[in-house]
Amino acid sequence: MKKITVLAGGVGGARFTRGLLHRLAASHPRAEVTVIVNTGDDLWLNGLRVCPDLDTVMYTLGGGINEEWGWGRAGESRRTSEEIGAYGRGWSWFTLGDLDLATHIVRTDLLRTGATLSEATALLCERWQPGARLLPMSDQPVETHVRLEADVDEHHAGDLVHFEEWWVRYRAHVEVTEFIQVGLAEATAAPGVLDAIHSADLVVIPPSNPVVSVGTILAVPGIREALRRTPARVVGVSPIIGGSAVRGMADHCLRVIGVETSAAAVGLHYGSRESGGLLDAWLVDETDAAALPALDAAGIRATAVPLWMHDVPTSAAIAAEVLAIGAER
Ligand code: GDP
Ligand code: CA
């Protein structure tokens, strides 16, 4: 098990990958991990390019994360965003912490002077040393928007608003009819992404949001096909435990695409490789063991183990199960 590739969103993907690196340090010290990160949540704020999922993964793996929030920097302050608010500019509900702002300033400077997002990410990672190679899913901007079902505040029914506005400002409590990835048609996978899938010994779909994190990565032209064709085993971890999204609102996203909020339904939504889907194997929580027969019947090798990532050891234990299944033939 030398090369492992993970398709990650923010908090769920980052916590899993931290456990994976911890586990690998003990069992496979020479393994190389590549994390293909969702950039559909990226946005411009006050002239700065903000990449929420890339930053969550980078800070989590690099030791700078605010553990309590799951995103942002530890020891953060908000003096700058208070000042911006005093000018009535920016989005009052999206805080840019002072320390976090430095990341966005450096990234935006790099992008404006000709660097690609991949190059900017690599440079930011020189400082954070995340212990894995972080690749944005694409160097072209792809932004997830939601279509509103009804009027809300200054928006009208049918309008598209940025996913982060729906998620953070409205806590996903405003009805939407669809997700649209603006820019997707022109996007290509970033350098190294398809190769990281083709040449991996194991591909992992961690417990990330199946719709707006993993779903968005899979929608980038070429990525889903690369997963179908990779000789590596593809092992997924359920982000749903006992019929609810853990620490999040993934259930609101699943409803929009018509998928039930259950570990089985999400596994079947990804589908088994033998029937044209993505998964060889799927881990569900021990409380969801009743889902195993339906998954096995669909050609997905399913296992029930504890899936709560309380800390690094519990995340590492999940990673150990993934590695064990990935090594089976
Ligand atoms: P985001 O971009 O920050 O929303 O992060 P991700 O897309 O990577 O992951 C968010 C999802 O992770 C949540 O919607 C949950 O379903 C899942 N999740 C969070 N914590 C846990 C956990 O401890 N165990 C499991 N199995 N899933 C989790
Ligand atoms: Ca995200």
PDB file of N, CA and C in Angstrom, residues 210-297:
ATOM      1  N   PRO A 210     -21.787  13.893   0.493  1.00  0.00           N
ATOM      2  CA  PRO A 210     -21.838  13.175  -0.792  1.00  0.00           C
ATOM      3  C   PRO A 210     -22.340  14.027  -1.948  1.00  0.00           C
ATOM      4  N   VAL A 211     -22.996  15.131  -1.638  1.00  0.00           N
ATOM      5  CA  VAL A 211     -23.609  15.953  -2.693  1.00  0.00           C
ATOM      6  C   VAL A 211     -22.684  17.116  -3.068  1.00  0.00           C
ATOM      7  N   VAL A 212     -22.387  17.965  -2.100  1.00  0.00           N
ATOM      8  CA  VAL A 212     -21.684  19.209  -2.436  1.00  0.00           C
ATOM      9  C   VAL A 212     -20.169  19.131  -2.194  1.00  0.00           C
ATOM     10  N   SER A 213     -19.673  18.024  -1.674  1.00  0.00           N
ATOM     11  CA  SER A 213     -18.212  17.859  -1.596  1.00  0.00           C
ATOM     12  C   SER A 213     -17.795  16.791  -2.608  1.00  0.00           C
ATOM     13  N   VAL A 214     -18.094  15.522  -2.296  1.00  0.00           N
ATOM     14  CA  VAL A 214     -17.694  14.438  -3.213  1.00  0.00           C
ATOM     15  C   VAL A 214     -18.434  14.561  -4.543  1.00  0.00           C
ATOM     16  N   GLY A 215     -19.734  14.869  -4.487  1.00  0.00           N
ATOM     17  CA  GLY A 215     -20.523  14.981  -5.722  1.00  0.00           C
ATOM     18  C   GLY A 215     -19.941  16.015  -6.671  1.00  0.00           C
ATOM     19  N   THR A 216     -19.454  17.112  -6.119  1.00  0.00           N
ATOM     20  CA  THR A 216     -18.889  18.173  -6.957  1.00  0.00           C
ATOM     21  C   THR A 216     -17.571  17.726  -7.570  1.00  0.00           C
ATOM     22  N   ILE A 217     -16.736  17.055  -6.778  1.00  0.00           N
ATOM     23  CA  ILE A 217     -15.470  16.547  -7.335  1.00  0.00           C
ATOM     24  C   ILE A 217     -15.767  15.571  -8.479  1.00  0.00           C
ATOM     25  N   LEU A 218     -16.733  14.680  -8.251  1.00  0.00           N
ATOM     26  CA  LEU A 218     -17.057  13.667  -9.265  1.00  0.00           C
ATOM     27  C   LEU A 218     -17.610  14.283 -10.540  1.00  0.00           C
ATOM     28  N   ALA A 219     -18.178  15.499 -10.422  1.00  0.00           N
ATOM     29  CA  ALA A 219     -18.782  16.140 -11.592  1.00  0.00           C
ATOM     30  C   ALA A 219     -17.743  16.792 -12.504  1.00  0.00           C
ATOM     31  N   VAL A 220     -16.521  16.980 -12.014  1.00  0.00           N
ATOM     32  CA  VAL A 220     -15.485  17.581 -12.867  1.00  0.00           C
ATOM     33  C   VAL A 220     -15.201  16.613 -14.014  1.00  0.00           C
ATOM     34  N   PRO A 221     -15.253  17.103 -15.243  1.00  0.00           N
ATOM     35  CA  PRO A 221     -15.081  16.205 -16.382  1.00  0.00           C
ATOM     36  C   PRO A 221     -13.852  15.303 -16.233  1.00  0.00           C
ATOM     37  N   GLY A 222     -14.070  14.004 -16.373  1.00  0.00           N
ATOM     38  CA  GLY A 222     -12.970  13.039 -16.340  1.00  0.00           C
ATOM     39  C   GLY A 222     -12.773  12.339 -15.008  1.00  0.00           C
ATOM     40  N   ILE A 223     -13.223  12.946 -13.921  1.00  0.00           N
ATOM     41  CA  ILE A 223     -12.900  12.364 -12.607  1.00  0.00           C
ATOM     42  C   ILE A 223     -13.727  11.107 -12.332  1.00  0.00           C
ATOM     43  N   ARG A 224     -15.042  11.167 -12.590  1.00  0.00           N
ATOM     44  CA  ARG A 224     -15.856   9.979 -12.328  1.00  0.00           C
ATOM     45  C   ARG A 224     -15.363   8.792 -13.177  1.00  0.00           C
ATOM     46  N   GLU A 225     -15.050   9.097 -14.430  1.00  0.00           N
ATOM     47  CA  GLU A 225     -14.574   8.047 -15.335  1.00  0.00           C
ATOM     48  C   GLU A 225     -13.242   7.467 -14.833  1.00  0.00           C
ATOM     49  N   ALA A 226     -12.369   8.329 -14.348  1.00  0.00           N
ATOM     50  CA  ALA A 226     -11.079   7.862 -13.827  1.00  0.00           C
ATOM     51  C   ALA A 226     -11.299   6.921 -12.645  1.00  0.00           C
ATOM     52  N   LEU A 227     -12.277   7.238 -11.803  1.00  0.00           N
ATOM     53  CA  LEU A 227     -12.563   6.370 -10.650  1.00  0.00           C
ATOM     54  C   LEU A 227     -13.092   5.023 -11.098  1.00  0.00           C
ATOM     55  N   ARG A 228     -13.947   5.051 -12.116  1.00  0.00           N
ATOM     56  CA  ARG A 228     -14.494   3.790 -12.618  1.00  0.00           C
ATOM     57  C   ARG A 228     -13.399   2.888 -13.170  1.00  0.00           C
ATOM     58  N   ARG A 229     -12.392   3.516 -13.775  1.00  0.00           N
ATOM     59  CA  ARG A 229     -11.378   2.730 -14.481  1.00  0.00           C
ATOM     60  C   ARG A 229     -10.154   2.384 -13.647  1.00  0.00           C
ATOM     61  N   THR A 230      -9.981   3.045 -12.512  1.00  0.00           N
ATOM     62  CA  THR A 230      -8.736   2.815 -11.769  1.00  0.00           C
ATOM     63  C   THR A 230      -8.608   1.351 -11.352  1.00  0.00           C
ATOM     64  N   PRO A 231      -7.409   0.796 -11.466  1.00  0.00           N
ATOM     65  CA  PRO A 231      -7.204  -0.571 -10.983  1.00  0.00           C
ATOM     66  C   PRO A 231      -7.238  -0.654  -9.448  1.00  0.00           C
ATOM     67  N   ALA A 232      -7.179   0.486  -8.786  1.00  0.00           N
ATOM     68  CA  ALA A 232      -7.179   0.489  -7.313  1.00  0.00           C
ATOM     69  C   ALA A 232      -8.560   0.127  -6.783  1.00  0.00           C
ATOM     70  N   ARG A 233      -8.588  -0.375  -5.569  1.00  0.00           N
ATOM     71  CA  ARG A 233      -9.878  -0.547  -4.897  1.00  0.00           C
ATOM     72  C   ARG A 233     -10.387   0.812  -4.449  1.00  0.00           C
ATOM     73  N   VAL A 234     -11.699   0.987  -4.498  1.00  0.00           N
ATOM     74  CA  VAL A 234     -12.306   2.243  -4.052  1.00  0.00           C
ATOM     75  C   VAL A 234     -13.148   1.924  -2.809  1.00  0.00           C
ATOM     76  N   VAL A 235     -12.745   2.492  -1.690  1.00  0.00           N
ATOM     77  CA  VAL A 235     -13.414   2.214  -0.414  1.00  0.00           C
ATOM     78  C   VAL A 235     -14.014   3.520   0.125  1.00  0.00           C
ATOM     79  N   GLY A 236     -15.295   3.479   0.476  1.00  0.00           N
ATOM     80  CA  GLY A 236     -15.960   4.665   0.995  1.00  0.00           C
ATOM     81  C   GLY A 236     -16.327   4.512   2.461  1.00  0.00           C
ATOM     82  N   VAL A 237     -16.468   5.655   3.132  1.00  0.00           N
ATOM     83  CA  VAL A 237     -16.872   5.691   4.541  1.00  0.00           C
ATOM     84  C   VAL A 237     -18.144   6.529   4.641  1.00  0.00           C
ATOM     85  N   SER A 238     -19.164   5.996   5.276  1.00  0.00           N
ATOM     86  CA  SER A 238     -20.450   6.702   5.321  1.00  0.00           C
ATOM     87  C   SER A 238     -20.385   7.985   6.152  1.00  0.00           C
ATOM     88  N   PRO A 239     -20.879   9.093   5.599  1.00  0.00           N
ATOM     89  CA  PRO A 239     -20.987  10.331   6.367  1.00  0.00           C
ATOM     90  C   PRO A 239     -22.306  10.401   7.136  1.00  0.00           C
ATOM     91  N   ILE A 240     -23.121   9.363   6.979  1.00  0.00           N
ATOM     92  CA  ILE A 240     -24.421   9.320   7.651  1.00  0.00           C
ATOM     93  C   ILE A 240     -24.375   8.217   8.697  1.00  0.00           C
ATOM     94  N   ILE A 241     -24.780   8.556   9.920  1.00  0.00           N
ATOM     95  CA  ILE A 241     -24.823   7.572  11.002  1.00  0.00           C
ATOM     96  C   ILE A 241     -26.233   7.579  11.576  1.00  0.00           C
ATOM     97  N   GLY A 242     -26.858   6.391  11.603  1.00  0.00           N
ATOM     98  CA  GLY A 242     -28.173   6.286  12.217  1.00  0.00           C
ATOM     99  C   GLY A 242     -29.198   7.240  11.619  1.00  0.00           C
ATOM    100  N   GLY A 243     -29.147   7.424  10.305  1.00  0.00           N
ATOM    101  CA  GLY A 243     -30.170   8.224   9.631  1.00  0.00           C
ATOM    102  C   GLY A 243     -30.007   9.725   9.768  1.00  0.00           C
ATOM    103  N   SER A 244     -28.874  10.177  10.304  1.00  0.00           N
ATOM    104  CA  SER A 244     -28.688  11.628  10.311  1.00  0.00           C
ATOM    105  C   SER A 244     -27.255  11.990   9.970  1.00  0.00           C
ATOM    106  N   ALA A 245     -27.118  13.203   9.459  1.00  0.00           N
ATOM    107  CA  ALA A 245     -25.794  13.706   9.114  1.00  0.00           C
ATOM    108  C   ALA A 245     -25.095  14.040  10.412  1.00  0.00           C
ATOM    109  N   VAL A 246     -23.860  13.640  10.502  1.00  0.00           N
ATOM    110  CA  VAL A 246     -23.096  13.865  11.714  1.00  0.00           C
ATOM    111  C   VAL A 246     -22.501  15.264  11.636  1.00  0.00           C
ATOM    112  N   ARG A 247     -22.718  16.095  12.624  1.00  0.00           N
ATOM    113  CA  ARG A 247     -22.125  17.441  12.633  1.00  0.00           C
ATOM    114  C   ARG A 247     -22.309  18.141  11.294  1.00  0.00           C
ATOM    115  N   GLY A 248     -23.492  18.277  10.870  1.00  0.00           N
ATOM    116  CA  GLY A 248     -23.632  18.963   9.597  1.00  0.00           C
ATOM    117  C   GLY A 248     -25.056  18.911   9.122  1.00  0.00           C
ATOM    118  N   MET A 249     -25.246  19.320   7.895  1.00  0.00           N
ATOM    119  CA  MET A 249     -26.594  19.429   7.365  1.00  0.00           C
ATOM    120  C   MET A 249     -26.677  18.704   6.024  1.00  0.00           C
ATOM    121  N   ALA A 250     -25.873  17.655   5.890  1.00  0.00           N
ATOM    122  CA  ALA A 250     -25.841  16.922   4.620  1.00  0.00           C
ATOM    123  C   ALA A 250     -27.226  16.403   4.255  1.00  0.00           C
ATOM    124  N   ASP A 251     -28.079  16.163   5.283  1.00  0.00           N
ATOM    125  CA  ASP A 251     -29.440  15.676   4.992  1.00  0.00           C
ATOM    126  C   ASP A 251     -30.200  16.667   4.110  1.00  0.00           C
ATOM    127  N   HIS A 252     -29.954  17.980   4.303  1.00  0.00           N
ATOM    128  CA  HIS A 252     -30.633  18.980   3.467  1.00  0.00           C
ATOM    129  C   HIS A 252     -30.182  18.870   2.018  1.00  0.00           C
ATOM    130  N   CYS A 253     -28.916  18.534   1.820  1.00  0.00           N
ATOM    131  CA  CYS A 253     -28.400  18.391   0.454  1.00  0.00           C
ATOM    132  C   CYS A 253     -28.936  17.116  -0.181  1.00  0.00           C
ATOM    133  N   LEU A 254     -28.954  16.037   0.576  1.00  0.00           N
ATOM    134  CA  LEU A 254     -29.433  14.752   0.036  1.00  0.00           C
ATOM    135  C   LEU A 254     -30.891  14.871  -0.403  1.00  0.00           C
ATOM    136  N   ARG A 255     -31.692  15.588   0.403  1.00  0.00           N
ATOM    137  CA  ARG A 255     -33.108  15.735   0.061  1.00  0.00           C
ATOM    138  C   ARG A 255     -33.270  16.393  -1.306  1.00  0.00           C
ATOM    139  N   VAL A 256     -32.422  17.399  -1.572  1.00  0.00           N
ATOM    140  CA  VAL A 256     -32.534  18.121  -2.847  1.00  0.00           C
ATOM    141  C   VAL A 256     -32.297  17.187  -4.034  1.00  0.00           C
ATOM    142  N   ILE A 257     -31.400  16.215  -3.885  1.00  0.00           N
ATOM    143  CA  ILE A 257     -31.138  15.304  -5.012  1.00  0.00           C
ATOM    144  C   ILE A 257     -31.944  14.006  -4.888  1.00  0.00           C
ATOM    145  N   GLY A 258     -32.860  13.956  -3.908  1.00  0.00           N
ATOM    146  CA  GLY A 258     -33.766  12.817  -3.818  1.00  0.00           C
ATOM    147  C   GLY A 258     -33.139  11.540  -3.282  1.00  0.00           C
ATOM    148  N   VAL A 259     -32.133  11.681  -2.424  1.00  0.00           N
ATOM    149  CA  VAL A 259     -31.518  10.499  -1.804  1.00  0.00           C
ATOM    150  C   VAL A 259     -31.843  10.517  -0.312  1.00  0.00           C
ATOM    151  N   GLU A 260     -32.315   9.386   0.196  1.00  0.00           N
ATOM    152  CA  GLU A 260     -32.659   9.277   1.614  1.00  0.00           C
ATOM    153  C   GLU A 260     -31.406   9.470   2.475  1.00  0.00           C
ATOM    154  N   THR A 261     -31.596  10.036   3.668  1.00  0.00           N
ATOM    155  CA  THR A 261     -30.466  10.204   4.576  1.00  0.00           C
ATOM    156  C   THR A 261     -30.248   8.912   5.353  1.00  0.00           C
ATOM    157  N   SER A 262     -29.534   7.991   4.749  1.00  0.00           N
ATOM    158  CA  SER A 262     -29.162   6.759   5.435  1.00  0.00           C
ATOM    159  C   SER A 262     -27.853   6.266   4.853  1.00  0.00           C
ATOM    160  N   ALA A 263     -27.132   5.498   5.662  1.00  0.00           N
ATOM    161  CA  ALA A 263     -25.838   4.976   5.214  1.00  0.00           C
ATOM    162  C   ALA A 263     -26.013   4.092   3.977  1.00  0.00           C
ATOM    163  N   ALA A 264     -27.105   3.319   3.953  1.00  0.00           N
ATOM    164  CA  ALA A 264     -27.333   2.433   2.799  1.00  0.00           C
ATOM    165  C   ALA A 264     -27.634   3.240   1.551  1.00  0.00           C
ATOM    166  N   ALA A 265     -28.516   4.229   1.691  1.00  0.00           N
ATOM    167  CA  ALA A 265     -28.912   4.999   0.500  1.00  0.00           C
ATOM    168  C   ALA A 265     -27.724   5.748  -0.095  1.00  0.00           C
ATOM    169  N   VAL A 266     -26.844   6.267   0.746  1.00  0.00           N
ATOM    170  CA  VAL A 266     -25.686   6.990   0.205  1.00  0.00           C
ATOM    171  C   VAL A 266     -24.729   6.001  -0.475  1.00  0.00           C
ATOM    172  N   GLY A 267     -24.537   4.838   0.129  1.00  0.00           N
ATOM    173  CA  GLY A 267     -23.697   3.811  -0.511  1.00  0.00           C
ATOM    174  C   GLY A 267     -24.266   3.395  -1.861  1.00  0.00           C
ATOM    175  N   LEU A 268     -25.572   3.197  -1.910  1.00  0.00           N
ATOM    176  CA  LEU A 268     -26.209   2.790  -3.172  1.00  0.00           C
ATOM    177  C   LEU A 268     -26.190   3.936  -4.181  1.00  0.00           C
ATOM    178  N   HIS A 269     -26.242   5.163  -3.680  1.00  0.00           N
ATOM    179  CA  HIS A 269     -26.147   6.335  -4.562  1.00  0.00           C
ATOM    180  C   HIS A 269     -24.774   6.365  -5.258  1.00  0.00           C
ATOM    181  N   TYR A 270     -23.713   6.079  -4.520  1.00  0.00           N
ATOM    182  CA  TYR A 270     -22.393   5.973  -5.168  1.00  0.00           C
ATOM    183  C   TYR A 270     -22.369   4.753  -6.094  1.00  0.00           C
ATOM    184  N   GLY A 271     -23.002   3.695  -5.683  1.00  0.00           N
ATOM    185  CA  GLY A 271     -23.148   2.515  -6.526  1.00  0.00           C
ATOM    186  C   GLY A 271     -21.958   1.579  -6.492  1.00  0.00           C
ATOM    187  N   SER A 272     -22.198   0.332  -6.900  1.00  0.00           N
ATOM    188  CA  SER A 272     -21.115  -0.652  -6.927  1.00  0.00           C
ATOM    189  C   SER A 272     -20.400  -0.584  -8.271  1.00  0.00           C
ATOM    190  N   ARG A 273     -19.115  -0.859  -8.258  1.00  0.00           N
ATOM    191  CA  ARG A 273     -18.345  -0.774  -9.505  1.00  0.00           C
ATOM    192  C   ARG A 273     -18.845  -1.777 -10.525  1.00  0.00           C
ATOM    193  N   GLU A 274     -19.270  -2.953 -10.037  1.00  0.00           N
ATOM    194  CA  GLU A 274     -19.701  -3.969 -11.007  1.00  0.00           C
ATOM    195  C   GLU A 274     -20.967  -3.542 -11.744  1.00  0.00           C
ATOM    196  N   SER A 275     -21.700  -2.569 -11.193  1.00  0.00           N
ATOM    197  CA  SER A 275     -22.873  -2.086 -11.932  1.00  0.00           C
ATOM    198  C   SER A 275     -22.671  -0.649 -12.414  1.00  0.00           C
ATOM    199  N   GLY A 276     -21.424  -0.299 -12.677  1.00  0.00           N
ATOM    200  CA  GLY A 276     -21.156   1.011 -13.270  1.00  0.00           C
ATOM    201  C   GLY A 276     -21.016   2.151 -12.268  1.00  0.00           C
ATOM    202  N   GLY A 277     -21.052   1.818 -10.979  1.00  0.00           N
ATOM    203  CA  GLY A 277     -20.878   2.844  -9.944  1.00  0.00           C
ATOM    204  C   GLY A 277     -19.422   2.949  -9.528  1.00  0.00           C
ATOM    205  N   LEU A 278     -19.202   3.387  -8.284  1.00  0.00           N
ATOM    206  CA  LEU A 278     -17.841   3.737  -7.867  1.00  0.00           C
ATOM    207  C   LEU A 278     -17.237   2.828  -6.809  1.00  0.00           C
ATOM    208  N   LEU A 279     -18.079   2.210  -5.982  1.00  0.00           N
ATOM    209  CA  LEU A 279     -17.550   1.591  -4.764  1.00  0.00           C
ATOM    210  C   LEU A 279     -17.246   0.100  -4.901  1.00  0.00           C
ATOM    211  N   ASP A 280     -16.087  -0.291  -4.362  1.00  0.00           N
ATOM    212  CA  ASP A 280     -15.846  -1.710  -4.098  1.00  0.00           C
ATOM    213  C   ASP A 280     -16.346  -2.045  -2.704  1.00  0.00           C
ATOM    214  N   ALA A 281     -16.133  -1.121  -1.789  1.00  0.00           N
ATOM    215  CA  ALA A 281     -16.493  -1.395  -0.387  1.00  0.00           C
ATOM    216  C   ALA A 281     -16.990  -0.125   0.286  1.00  0.00           C
ATOM    217  N   TRP A 282     -17.800  -0.307   1.342  1.00  0.00           N
ATOM    218  CA  TRP A 282     -18.456   0.818   2.011  1.00  0.00           C
ATOM    219  C   TRP A 282     -18.511   0.511   3.499  1.00  0.00           C
ATOM    220  N   LEU A 283     -18.018   1.438   4.288  1.00  0.00           N
ATOM    221  CA  LEU A 283     -18.084   1.266   5.742  1.00  0.00           C
ATOM    222  C   LEU A 283     -19.286   2.018   6.280  1.00  0.00           C
ATOM    223  N   VAL A 284     -20.080   1.340   7.090  1.00  0.00           N
ATOM    224  CA  VAL A 284     -21.185   2.000   7.773  1.00  0.00           C
ATOM    225  C   VAL A 284     -20.926   1.908   9.274  1.00  0.00           C
ATOM    226  N   ASP A 285     -21.610   2.740  10.028  1.00  0.00           N
ATOM    227  CA  ASP A 285     -21.429   2.700  11.480  1.00  0.00           C
ATOM    228  C   ASP A 285     -22.013   1.408  12.046  1.00  0.00           C
ATOM    229  N   GLU A 286     -21.512   1.001  13.203  1.00  0.00           N
ATOM    230  CA  GLU A 286     -21.993  -0.238  13.814  1.00  0.00           C
ATOM    231  C   GLU A 286     -23.500  -0.196  14.100  1.00  0.00           C
ATOM    232  N   THR A 287     -24.030   1.018  14.310  1.00  0.00           N
ATOM    233  CA  THR A 287     -25.477   1.120  14.550  1.00  0.00           C
ATOM    234  C   THR A 287     -26.290   0.954  13.258  1.00  0.00           C
ATOM    235  N   ASP A 288     -25.601   0.937  12.119  1.00  0.00           N
ATOM    236  CA  ASP A 288     -26.285   0.778  10.832  1.00  0.00           C
ATOM    237  C   ASP A 288     -26.059  -0.614  10.248  1.00  0.00           C
ATOM    238  N   ALA A 289     -25.734  -1.572  11.096  1.00  0.00           N
ATOM    239  CA  ALA A 289     -25.411  -2.930  10.609  1.00  0.00           C
ATOM    240  C   ALA A 289     -26.574  -3.548   9.831  1.00  0.00           C
ATOM    241  N   ALA A 290     -27.794  -3.112  10.109  1.00  0.00           N
ATOM    242  CA  ALA A 290     -28.946  -3.667   9.386  1.00  0.00           C
ATOM    243  C   ALA A 290     -28.887  -3.354   7.894  1.00  0.00           C
ATOM    244  N   ALA A 291     -28.054  -2.385   7.525  1.00  0.00           N
ATOM    245  CA  ALA A 291     -27.949  -1.998   6.102  1.00  0.00           C
ATOM    246  C   ALA A 291     -27.048  -2.944   5.310  1.00  0.00           C
ATOM    247  N   LEU A 292     -26.294  -3.799   5.999  1.00  0.00           N
ATOM    248  CA  LEU A 292     -25.277  -4.598   5.295  1.00  0.00           C
ATOM    249  C   LEU A 292     -25.845  -5.505   4.199  1.00  0.00           C
ATOM    250  N   PRO A 293     -26.935  -6.257   4.459  1.00  0.00           N
ATOM    251  CA  PRO A 293     -27.405  -7.175   3.401  1.00  0.00           C
ATOM    252  C   PRO A 293     -27.781  -6.453   2.111  1.00  0.00           C
ATOM    253  N   ALA A 294     -28.446  -5.306   2.218  1.00  0.00           N
ATOM    254  CA  ALA A 294     -28.868  -4.586   0.999  1.00  0.00           C
ATOM    255  C   ALA A 294     -27.656  -4.123   0.202  1.00  0.00           C
ATOM    256  N   LEU A 295     -26.618  -3.695   0.917  1.00  0.00           N
ATOM    257  CA  LEU A 295     -25.411  -3.234   0.232  1.00  0.00           C
ATOM    258  C   LEU A 295     -24.694  -4.414  -0.416  1.00  0.00           C
ATOM    259  N   ASP A 296     -24.556  -5.500   0.335  1.00  0.00           N
ATOM    260  CA  ASP A 296     -23.901  -6.695  -0.222  1.00  0.00           C
ATOM    261  C   ASP A 296     -24.655  -7.201  -1.450  1.00  0.00           C
ATOM    262  N   ALA A 297     -25.994  -7.177  -1.372  1.00  0.00           N
ATOM    263  CA  ALA A 297     -26.804  -7.642  -2.503  1.00  0.00           C
ATOM    264  C   ALA A 297     -26.567  -6.781  -3.740  1.00  0.00           C
TER     265      ALA A 297
END
